[in-house]
Coordinates of C-alpha atoms in Angstrom, one line a residue:
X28 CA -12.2 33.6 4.4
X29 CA -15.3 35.9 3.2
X30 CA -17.4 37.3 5.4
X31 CA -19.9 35.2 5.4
X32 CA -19.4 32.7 8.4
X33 CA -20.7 29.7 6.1
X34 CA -18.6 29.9 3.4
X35 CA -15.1 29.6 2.6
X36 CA -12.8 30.8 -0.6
X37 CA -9.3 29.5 -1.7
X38 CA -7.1 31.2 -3.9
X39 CA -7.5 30.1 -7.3
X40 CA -5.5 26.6 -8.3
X41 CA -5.4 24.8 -11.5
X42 CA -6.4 21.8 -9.8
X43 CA -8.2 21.2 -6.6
X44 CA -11.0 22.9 -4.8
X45 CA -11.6 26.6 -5.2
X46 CA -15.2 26.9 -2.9
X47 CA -16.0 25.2 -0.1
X48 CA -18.7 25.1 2.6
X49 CA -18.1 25.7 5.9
X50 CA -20.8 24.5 8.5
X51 CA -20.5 24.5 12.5
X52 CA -21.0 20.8 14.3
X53 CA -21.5 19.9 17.9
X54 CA -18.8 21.3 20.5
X55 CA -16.6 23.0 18.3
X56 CA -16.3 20.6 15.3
X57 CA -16.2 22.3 11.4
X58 CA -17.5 20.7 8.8
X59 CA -15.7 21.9 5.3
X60 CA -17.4 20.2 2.1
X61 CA -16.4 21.3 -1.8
X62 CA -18.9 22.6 -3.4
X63 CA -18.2 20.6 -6.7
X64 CA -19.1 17.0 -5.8
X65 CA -16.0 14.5 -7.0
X66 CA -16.2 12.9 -10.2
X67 CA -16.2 8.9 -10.7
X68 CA -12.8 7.8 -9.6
X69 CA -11.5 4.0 -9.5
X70 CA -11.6 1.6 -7.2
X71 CA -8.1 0.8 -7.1
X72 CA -5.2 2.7 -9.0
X73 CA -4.4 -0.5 -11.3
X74 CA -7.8 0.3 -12.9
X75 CA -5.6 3.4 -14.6
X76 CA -3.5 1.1 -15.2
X77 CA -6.0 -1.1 -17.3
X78 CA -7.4 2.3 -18.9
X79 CA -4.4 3.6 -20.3
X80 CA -3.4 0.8 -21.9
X81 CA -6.6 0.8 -23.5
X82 CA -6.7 4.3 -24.4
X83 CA -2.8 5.1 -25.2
X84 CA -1.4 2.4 -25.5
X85 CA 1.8 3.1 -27.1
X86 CA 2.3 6.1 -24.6
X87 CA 5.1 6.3 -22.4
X88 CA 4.5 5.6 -18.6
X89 CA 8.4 4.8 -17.5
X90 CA 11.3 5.6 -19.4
X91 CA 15.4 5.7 -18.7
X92 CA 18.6 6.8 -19.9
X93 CA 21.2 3.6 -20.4
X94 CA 24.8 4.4 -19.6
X95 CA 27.8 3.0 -21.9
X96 CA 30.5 1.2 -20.7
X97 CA 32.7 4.5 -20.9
X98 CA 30.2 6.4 -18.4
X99 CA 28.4 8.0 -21.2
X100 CA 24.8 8.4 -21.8
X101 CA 23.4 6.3 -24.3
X102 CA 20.0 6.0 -25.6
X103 CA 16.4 5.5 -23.9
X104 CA 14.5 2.8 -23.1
X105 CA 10.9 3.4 -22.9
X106 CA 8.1 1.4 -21.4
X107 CA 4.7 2.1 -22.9
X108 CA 1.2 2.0 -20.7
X109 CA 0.4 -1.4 -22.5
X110 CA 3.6 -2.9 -21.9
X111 CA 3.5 -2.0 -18.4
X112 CA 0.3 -3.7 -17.9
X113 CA 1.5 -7.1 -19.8
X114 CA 4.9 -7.1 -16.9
X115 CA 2.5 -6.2 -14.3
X116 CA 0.6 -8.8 -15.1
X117 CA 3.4 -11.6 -16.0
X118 CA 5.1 -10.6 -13.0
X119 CA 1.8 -10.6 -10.8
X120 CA 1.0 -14.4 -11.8
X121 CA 4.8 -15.3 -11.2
X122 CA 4.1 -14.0 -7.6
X123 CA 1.3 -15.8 -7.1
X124 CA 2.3 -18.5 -8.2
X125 CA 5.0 -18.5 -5.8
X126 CA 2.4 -18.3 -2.6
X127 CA 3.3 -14.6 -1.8
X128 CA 1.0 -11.9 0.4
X129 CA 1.3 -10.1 2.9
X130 CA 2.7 -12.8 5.4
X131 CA 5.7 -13.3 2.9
X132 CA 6.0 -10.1 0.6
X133 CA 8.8 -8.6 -2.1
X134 CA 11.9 -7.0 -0.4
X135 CA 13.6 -4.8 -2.9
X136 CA 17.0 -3.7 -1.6
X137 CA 18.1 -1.6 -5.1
X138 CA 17.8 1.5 -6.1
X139 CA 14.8 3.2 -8.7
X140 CA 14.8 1.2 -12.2
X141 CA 12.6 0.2 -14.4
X142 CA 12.4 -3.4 -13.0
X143 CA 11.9 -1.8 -9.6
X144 CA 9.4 0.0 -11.5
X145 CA 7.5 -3.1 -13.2
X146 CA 8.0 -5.2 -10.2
X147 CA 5.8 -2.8 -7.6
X148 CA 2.8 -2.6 -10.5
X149 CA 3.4 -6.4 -10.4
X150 CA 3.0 -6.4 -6.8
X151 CA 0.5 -3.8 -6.9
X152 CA -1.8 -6.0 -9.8
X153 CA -1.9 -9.2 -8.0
X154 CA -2.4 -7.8 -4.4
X155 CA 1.1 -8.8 -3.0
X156 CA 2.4 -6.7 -0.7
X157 CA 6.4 -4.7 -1.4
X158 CA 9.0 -3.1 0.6
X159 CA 11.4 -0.7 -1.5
X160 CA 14.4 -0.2 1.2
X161 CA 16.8 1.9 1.6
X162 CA 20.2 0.6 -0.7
X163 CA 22.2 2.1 2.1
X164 CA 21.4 -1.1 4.4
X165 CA 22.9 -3.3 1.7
X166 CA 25.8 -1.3 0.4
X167 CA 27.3 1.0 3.1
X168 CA 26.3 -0.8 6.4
X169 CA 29.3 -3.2 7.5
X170 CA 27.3 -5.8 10.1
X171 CA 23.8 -5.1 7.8
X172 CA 22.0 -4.9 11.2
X173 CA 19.2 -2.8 9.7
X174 CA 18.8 -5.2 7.1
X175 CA 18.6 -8.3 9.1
X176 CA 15.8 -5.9 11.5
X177 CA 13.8 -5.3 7.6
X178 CA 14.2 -9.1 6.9
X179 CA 13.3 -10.0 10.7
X180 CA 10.3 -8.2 10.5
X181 CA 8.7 -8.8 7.0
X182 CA 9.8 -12.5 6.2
X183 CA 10.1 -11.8 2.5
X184 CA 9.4 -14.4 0.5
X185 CA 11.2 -13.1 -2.6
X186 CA 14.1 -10.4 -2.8
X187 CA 15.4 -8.3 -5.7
X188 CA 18.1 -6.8 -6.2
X189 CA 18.8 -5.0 -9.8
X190 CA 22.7 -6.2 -9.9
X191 CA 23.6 -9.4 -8.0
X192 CA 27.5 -8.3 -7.7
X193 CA 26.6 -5.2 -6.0
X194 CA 24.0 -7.0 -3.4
X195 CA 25.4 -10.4 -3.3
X196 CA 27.1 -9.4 0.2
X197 CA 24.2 -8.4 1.7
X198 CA 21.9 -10.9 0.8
X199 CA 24.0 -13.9 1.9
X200 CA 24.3 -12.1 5.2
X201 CA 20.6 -11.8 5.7
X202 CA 18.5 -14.5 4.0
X203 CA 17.6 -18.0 4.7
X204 CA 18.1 -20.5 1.9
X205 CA 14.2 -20.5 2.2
X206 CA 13.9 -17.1 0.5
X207 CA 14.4 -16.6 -3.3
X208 CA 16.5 -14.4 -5.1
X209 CA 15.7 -12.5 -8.1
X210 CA 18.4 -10.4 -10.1
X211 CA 18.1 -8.0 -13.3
X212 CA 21.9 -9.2 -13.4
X213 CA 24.4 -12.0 -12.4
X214 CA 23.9 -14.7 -9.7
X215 CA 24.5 -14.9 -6.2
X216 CA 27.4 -17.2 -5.8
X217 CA 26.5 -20.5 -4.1
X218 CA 22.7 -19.6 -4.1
X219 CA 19.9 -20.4 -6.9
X220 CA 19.1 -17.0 -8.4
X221 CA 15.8 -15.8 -10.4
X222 CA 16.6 -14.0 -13.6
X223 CA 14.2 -11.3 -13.6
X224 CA 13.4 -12.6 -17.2
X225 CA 11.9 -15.4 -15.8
X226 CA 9.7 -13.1 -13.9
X227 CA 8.7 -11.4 -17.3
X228 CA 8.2 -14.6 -19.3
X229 CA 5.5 -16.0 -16.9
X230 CA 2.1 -16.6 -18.6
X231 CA -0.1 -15.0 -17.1
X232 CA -3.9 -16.6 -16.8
X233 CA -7.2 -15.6 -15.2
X234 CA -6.4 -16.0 -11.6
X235 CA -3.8 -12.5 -11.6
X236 CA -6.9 -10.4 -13.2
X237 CA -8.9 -11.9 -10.3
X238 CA -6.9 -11.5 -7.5
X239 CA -6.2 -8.0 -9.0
X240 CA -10.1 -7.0 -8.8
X241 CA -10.5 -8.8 -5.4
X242 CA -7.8 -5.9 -4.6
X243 CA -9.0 -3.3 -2.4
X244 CA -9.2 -0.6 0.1
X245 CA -8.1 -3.2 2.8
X246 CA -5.4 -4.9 0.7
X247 CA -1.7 -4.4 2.0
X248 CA 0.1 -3.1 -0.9
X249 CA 3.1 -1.7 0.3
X250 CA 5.7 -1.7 3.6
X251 CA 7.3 1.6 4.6
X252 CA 10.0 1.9 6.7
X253 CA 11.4 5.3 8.8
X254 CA 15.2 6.1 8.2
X255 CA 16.3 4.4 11.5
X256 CA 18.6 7.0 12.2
X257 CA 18.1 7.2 16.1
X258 CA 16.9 3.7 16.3
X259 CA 15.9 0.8 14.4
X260 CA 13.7 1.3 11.2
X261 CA 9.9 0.9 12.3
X262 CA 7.6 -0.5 9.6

């Protein structure tokens, strides 16, 4: 801090604030404020969304490496800014169209993919809440008693699960025939499962851009859990 009382400096940073004012408040409160006033910023982080697919369209927001059958790596698979924002909103009017919010949100039990990926900006585009949990519940957990706490306590509406052989276990153990299933691949025997195709190859119509701009500092986008490693998870 400099020796002036009213001011204070920060190191230098390629990004953030570098001055700042400092000004004494009422009993013992400090008041910092940047001296370099923010710039317009959106109202909601799907607006970027919207921007870059208008500006770079053909730029790469999400990519992955596919594996061969051998264990190899084989070649990329890139998703650009505009076809993100098509999934997000195919998938977004699929979710509404299935009655989905808050109330009845997307449990994700797999790991980081690029349907994972598309699914949240889906989620995140039409105002539907998400839980991304941890695989562990569904794949090293015996009696899935975490699981059936996550499922207690959200009452999905819709779970995914990138490979149905992998997951099958755990989501006949947990879910009610009332709660649909959704799988990048295979089905979940002796349940109707959701190719997460079908998901992709909804039309999507004026009502997912609305609910998207109704979308807002109040809207529940997303569920976190803690690890539960003392106790149950807590949302």
């Amino acid at each position: 801090m400099s020796q002036n009382p009213t001011m204070a400096r920060y190191r230098p940073l390629k990004f953030g604030v570098t001055r700042a004012t400092l000004r004494d408040g009422a009993q013992g409160t400090h008041y910092l404020r940047a001296n370099q006033d923010l710039p317009p910023f959106p109202d909601r982080i799907t607006d970027r969304l919207v921007h870059w697919a208008k500006t770079r369209p053909d730029q790469t927001v999400f990519a992955r490496r596919s594996k061969n059958a051998d264990g190899s790596t084989g070649d990329w698979r890139h998703i650009t800014f505009a076809q993100a924002l098509d999934a997000a909103r195919r998938i977004g009017q699929g979710l509404l169209n299935r009655g989905l919010s808050a109330d009845r949100p997307v449990l994700i039990l797999s790991e980081n993919d690029l349907e994972h990926a598309l699914l949240a900006l889906g989620c995140v585009y039409a105002g539907i809440a998400y839980c991304p949990t941890s695989p562990a519940y569904s794949l090293v957990s015996q009696d899935f008693d975490k699981l059936h706490h996550v499922v207690k306590t959200l009452t999905p509406g819709l779970v995914f699960a990138s490979d149905a052989g992998r997951y099958s276990r755990a989501m006949l153990a947990t879910l009610g025939e009332d709660v649909e299933l959704v799988t990048t691949e295979g089905s979940v025997p002796g349940r109707a499962t959701t190719p997460f195709t079908a998901l992709l190859a909804t039309e999507p119509t004026p009502a997912v851009d609305a609910a998207m701009a109704a979308t807002g500092a109040d809207t529940i986008v997303k569920f976190l859990f803690t690890s539960g490693s003392t106790k149950m998870p807590k949302a």
